[in-house]
Amino acid sequence: MEPYLEIWRRSGREVAVLGGEAVTIGRGQQTAVRLADDAEVSRLHAVIERVASGWSVRDLGSRNGTYVNAERILGERVLHPDDEIQVGGVRIFFRAEDVAGSMTVTRALSRAPELTRREQAVLKALCRPVAFGDMFTEPASVRQMAVALRVTETAVKYHLGNLYVKFGIADEGDRRRVRLANEAIRRGAVALSAMISGSHGPGDTEATPGEDPQHAGGR
């Protein structure tokens, strides 16, 4: 299977197969991956090129820069499976075979685990700032989720613990929330496009006022 790009816009997910020797990214009409609706993207922003070791990404003198795994690149950067390229407000994941020859996308895009209604509500609250923010926006904190869902922080932590297990997030610390949000979006447990189209802003929630997800039973 050919390597490809998994492109996450506000409108949803797209896939672009990496064929030929180079794939240009930008707002211009002649670019292979055209991001015309993002004002932060230059007309000819970056290029992904085939190199001896695989594929690389290079910034083409863009105004706002190109980032790989949240680090701004100054020259050419060789890409590794699951690397995240950030161009303007768009997140692009590089999907390719790993050293063992298996597609990493199989893990990343596997079906989401079965979730309770309360866990789904917590996930949506976690990811809502990402849906309405820019590409550097962090997921919601425990306190923010508790306020949005009108429950206790203890209840939020209880369900986060279950979600970490279900999504296989083993590491500790605040970065777990970031990894959980990424996995939930990648695996389709949360649809950012639906959140945007169905809400008026980042403060909107679907929680029942005063309902504590830890103690309320599923319906």
CSV table of C-alpha atoms in Angstrom, one decimal:
chain,number,residue,atom,x,y,z
A,1,MET,CA,0.0,0.0,0.0
A,2,GLU,CA,1.3,3.4,-1.0
A,3,PRO,CA,2.1,6.0,1.8
A,4,TYR,CA,-0.5,8.7,2.1
A,5,LEU,CA,-1.5,11.8,3.9
A,6,GLU,CA,-4.4,11.9,6.3
A,7,ILE,CA,-5.6,15.5,6.2
A,8,TRP,CA,-7.7,16.9,9.0
A,9,ARG,CA,-9.6,20.1,8.2
A,10,ARG,CA,-12.4,21.7,10.1
A,11,SER,CA,-14.8,20.1,7.6
A,12,GLY,CA,-13.5,16.6,8.3
A,13,ARG,CA,-10.9,14.0,7.2
A,14,GLU,CA,-9.5,13.6,3.7
A,15,VAL,CA,-6.9,11.2,2.3
A,16,ALA,CA,-4.2,12.0,-0.3
A,17,VAL,CA,-2.1,9.2,-1.7
A,18,LEU,CA,1.6,10.1,-2.2
A,19,GLY,CA,2.3,9.4,-5.8
A,20,GLY,CA,5.0,10.7,-8.0
A,21,GLU,CA,8.1,12.5,-6.7
A,22,ALA,CA,6.6,15.6,-5.0
A,23,VAL,CA,3.3,16.8,-3.4
A,24,THR,CA,2.9,20.5,-2.9
A,25,ILE,CA,0.8,22.0,-0.2
A,26,GLY,CA,-0.7,25.5,-0.2
A,27,ARG,CA,-3.6,27.9,-1.1
A,28,GLY,CA,-2.6,28.2,-4.7
A,29,GLN,CA,-4.7,26.6,-7.5
A,30,GLN,CA,-1.7,24.5,-8.8
A,31,THR,CA,-0.9,22.8,-5.5
A,32,ALA,CA,-1.6,19.1,-5.1
A,33,VAL,CA,-3.1,19.5,-1.6
A,34,ARG,CA,-5.0,22.8,-1.8
A,35,LEU,CA,-6.0,24.5,1.4
A,36,ALA,CA,-7.8,27.4,-0.1
A,37,ASP,CA,-10.0,28.1,2.9
A,38,ASP,CA,-7.1,28.7,5.4
A,39,ALA,CA,-5.8,32.2,5.4
A,40,GLU,CA,-2.7,31.1,7.5
A,41,VAL,CA,-1.5,29.0,4.6
A,42,SER,CA,0.8,30.5,1.9
A,43,ARG,CA,0.0,30.0,-1.7
A,44,LEU,CA,2.9,27.6,-2.0
A,45,HIS,CA,3.5,26.6,1.6
A,46,ALA,CA,5.4,23.3,1.7
A,47,VAL,CA,6.3,20.3,-0.3
A,48,ILE,CA,6.5,16.6,0.5
A,49,GLU,CA,9.2,14.9,-1.6
A,50,ARG,CA,10.3,11.4,-2.2
A,51,VAL,CA,13.9,10.9,-0.9
A,52,ALA,CA,16.3,7.9,-0.7
A,53,SER,CA,15.1,7.0,2.8
A,54,GLY,CA,11.4,7.5,2.1
A,55,TRP,CA,9.6,10.9,2.2
A,56,SER,CA,10.5,14.3,3.5
A,57,VAL,CA,8.8,17.6,4.1
A,58,ARG,CA,10.3,21.0,3.3
A,59,ASP,CA,8.9,24.5,4.0
A,60,LEU,CA,8.9,26.8,0.9
A,61,GLY,CA,9.5,30.1,2.7
A,62,SER,CA,5.9,30.3,4.0
A,63,ARG,CA,4.8,33.2,6.2
A,64,ASN,CA,3.7,31.1,9.2
A,65,GLY,CA,6.0,28.2,8.9
A,66,THR,CA,5.6,24.4,8.7
A,67,TYR,CA,5.7,22.2,11.9
A,68,VAL,CA,6.4,18.5,12.4
A,69,ASN,CA,5.3,17.1,15.7
A,70,ALA,CA,4.8,20.7,17.0
A,71,GLU,CA,8.4,21.7,16.1
A,72,ARG,CA,8.9,24.4,13.4
A,73,ILE,CA,11.2,23.0,10.7
A,74,LEU,CA,13.9,25.3,9.2
A,75,GLY,CA,14.9,23.0,6.4
A,76,GLU,CA,14.1,19.6,5.1
A,77,ARG,CA,12.8,17.0,7.6
A,78,VAL,CA,12.6,13.3,6.9
A,79,LEU,CA,9.2,11.9,7.8
A,80,HIS,CA,8.5,8.9,9.9
A,81,PRO,CA,5.2,6.9,10.2
A,82,ASP,CA,2.5,8.8,12.1
A,83,ASP,CA,4.4,12.1,12.0
A,84,GLU,CA,2.1,15.1,12.3
A,85,ILE,CA,2.6,18.0,9.9
A,86,GLN,CA,1.0,21.3,10.8
A,87,VAL,CA,0.3,23.8,8.1
A,88,GLY,CA,-1.8,26.8,9.1
A,89,GLY,CA,-4.8,25.5,10.9
A,90,VAL,CA,-4.6,22.1,9.2
A,91,ARG,CA,-3.2,18.9,10.7
A,92,ILE,CA,-1.7,16.3,8.3
A,93,PHE,CA,-0.6,12.9,9.4
A,94,PHE,CA,2.0,10.9,7.4
A,95,ARG,CA,0.9,7.3,7.1
A,96,ALA,CA,3.4,4.7,5.8
A,97,GLU,CA,4.8,1.3,6.5
A,98,ASP,CA,6.9,0.9,9.6
A,99,VAL,CA,10.2,-1.1,9.7
A,100,ALA,CA,8.3,-4.3,10.2
A,101,GLY,CA,6.3,-3.6,7.1
A,102,SER,CA,2.9,-3.2,8.7
A,103,MET,CA,0.8,-0.1,8.0
A,104,THR,CA,0.8,2.0,11.1
A,105,VAL,CA,-2.6,3.4,10.0
A,106,THR,CA,-4.1,0.0,11.0
A,107,ARG,CA,-3.5,0.9,14.6
A,108,ALA,CA,-4.3,4.6,14.4
A,109,LEU,CA,-7.5,4.2,12.5
A,110,SER,CA,-8.8,1.1,14.1
A,111,ARG,CA,-12.4,1.3,15.3
A,112,ALA,CA,-13.1,3.2,18.5
A,113,PRO,CA,-13.8,1.1,21.5
A,114,GLU,CA,-17.4,0.7,22.8
A,115,LEU,CA,-18.2,3.7,25.0
A,116,THR,CA,-20.9,4.5,27.5
A,117,ARG,CA,-23.0,7.6,27.0
A,118,ARG,CA,-21.1,9.3,29.9
A,119,GLU,CA,-17.8,8.5,28.4
A,120,GLN,CA,-18.9,9.9,25.0
A,121,ALA,CA,-20.0,13.1,26.8
A,122,VAL,CA,-16.5,13.4,28.5
A,123,LEU,CA,-14.7,12.8,25.2
A,124,LYS,CA,-16.8,15.5,23.4
A,125,ALA,CA,-16.0,18.0,26.2
A,126,LEU,CA,-12.3,17.1,26.0
A,127,CYS,CA,-12.1,17.7,22.3
A,128,ARG,CA,-14.4,20.7,22.0
A,129,PRO,CA,-11.6,23.3,22.4
A,130,VAL,CA,-9.7,21.6,19.6
A,131,ALA,CA,-12.7,21.8,17.3
A,132,PHE,CA,-13.1,25.5,17.8
A,133,GLY,CA,-9.5,26.5,18.3
A,134,ASP,CA,-6.4,26.7,16.1
A,135,MET,CA,-3.9,23.8,15.6
A,136,PHE,CA,-2.1,24.5,18.8
A,137,THR,CA,-5.2,24.5,21.0
A,138,GLU,CA,-4.9,22.1,24.0
A,139,PRO,CA,-7.8,19.8,24.9
A,140,ALA,CA,-10.0,20.8,27.8
A,141,SER,CA,-8.7,20.5,31.3
A,142,VAL,CA,-10.4,18.4,34.0
A,143,ARG,CA,-11.9,21.5,35.5
A,144,GLN,CA,-13.1,22.8,32.2
A,145,MET,CA,-14.8,19.5,31.4
A,146,ALA,CA,-16.4,19.4,34.8
A,147,VAL,CA,-17.8,23.0,34.4
A,148,ALA,CA,-19.0,22.2,30.8
A,149,LEU,CA,-20.8,19.0,31.9
A,150,ARG,CA,-22.0,20.4,35.2
A,151,VAL,CA,-20.4,17.5,37.2
A,152,THR,CA,-17.6,17.1,39.7
A,153,GLU,CA,-14.0,16.9,38.8
A,154,THR,CA,-13.9,13.5,40.5
A,155,ALA,CA,-16.5,12.2,38.1
A,156,VAL,CA,-14.5,13.5,35.1
A,157,LYS,CA,-11.4,11.9,36.4
A,158,TYR,CA,-13.2,8.6,36.9
A,159,HIS,CA,-14.3,8.4,33.2
A,160,LEU,CA,-11.0,9.7,31.9
A,161,GLY,CA,-9.4,6.7,33.7
A,162,ASN,CA,-11.7,4.3,31.9
A,163,LEU,CA,-11.1,6.1,28.6
A,164,TYR,CA,-7.3,5.9,29.0
A,165,VAL,CA,-7.6,2.1,29.4
A,166,LYS,CA,-10.0,1.7,26.5
A,167,PHE,CA,-7.9,3.8,24.1
A,168,GLY,CA,-4.6,2.3,25.3
A,169,ILE,CA,-3.1,5.5,26.7
A,170,ALA,CA,-0.5,4.2,29.1
A,171,ASP,CA,1.7,7.2,29.9
A,172,GLU,CA,1.2,9.5,32.8
A,173,GLY,CA,0.8,13.3,33.2
A,174,ASP,CA,-1.3,16.0,31.4
A,175,ARG,CA,-0.1,14.8,27.9
A,176,ARG,CA,-2.4,11.8,28.4
A,177,ARG,CA,-5.3,14.2,27.7
A,178,VAL,CA,-3.7,15.3,24.4
A,179,ARG,CA,-3.0,11.7,23.3
A,180,LEU,CA,-6.6,10.7,24.3
A,181,ALA,CA,-8.0,13.5,22.2
A,182,ASN,CA,-5.9,12.6,19.2
A,183,GLU,CA,-6.8,9.0,19.4
A,184,ALA,CA,-10.5,9.7,19.8
A,185,ILE,CA,-10.5,12.0,16.7
A,186,ARG,CA,-8.3,9.6,14.6
A,187,ARG,CA,-10.4,6.6,15.4
A,188,GLY,CA,-13.8,8.3,14.8
A,189,ALA,CA,-15.0,8.4,18.4
A,190,VAL,CA,-15.4,12.2,18.1
A,191,ALA,CA,-16.3,13.9,14.8
A,192,LEU,CA,-15.0,17.5,14.9
A,193,SER,CA,-17.1,18.5,11.8
A,194,ALA,CA,-20.3,17.4,13.5
A,195,MET,CA,-19.4,19.3,16.6
A,196,ILE,CA,-18.8,22.5,14.6
A,197,SER,CA,-21.9,22.2,12.4
A,198,GLY,CA,-24.1,21.4,15.4
A,199,SER,CA,-23.0,24.0,17.8
A,200,HIS,CA,-22.6,27.8,18.0
A,201,GLY,CA,-19.4,27.9,19.9
A,202,PRO,CA,-16.9,26.1,22.2
A,203,GLY,CA,-19.2,26.6,25.2
A,204,ASP,CA,-22.1,24.5,23.9
A,205,THR,CA,-22.5,21.1,25.4
A,206,GLU,CA,-24.9,18.2,25.2
A,207,ALA,CA,-24.8,17.3,28.9
A,208,THR,CA,-27.9,17.2,31.0
A,209,PRO,CA,-27.6,20.0,33.6
A,210,GLY,CA,-26.5,18.7,36.9
A,211,GLU,CA,-26.1,15.1,35.7
A,212,ASP,CA,-23.1,13.4,37.2
A,213,PRO,CA,-21.7,10.8,34.7
A,214,GLN,CA,-20.1,8.8,37.4
A,215,HIS,CA,-23.3,8.0,39.2
A,216,ALA,CA,-25.9,8.3,36.6
A,217,GLY,CA,-26.9,5.1,34.9
A,218,GLY,CA,-26.7,4.6,31.1
A,219,ARG,CA,-29.8,5.0,29.1
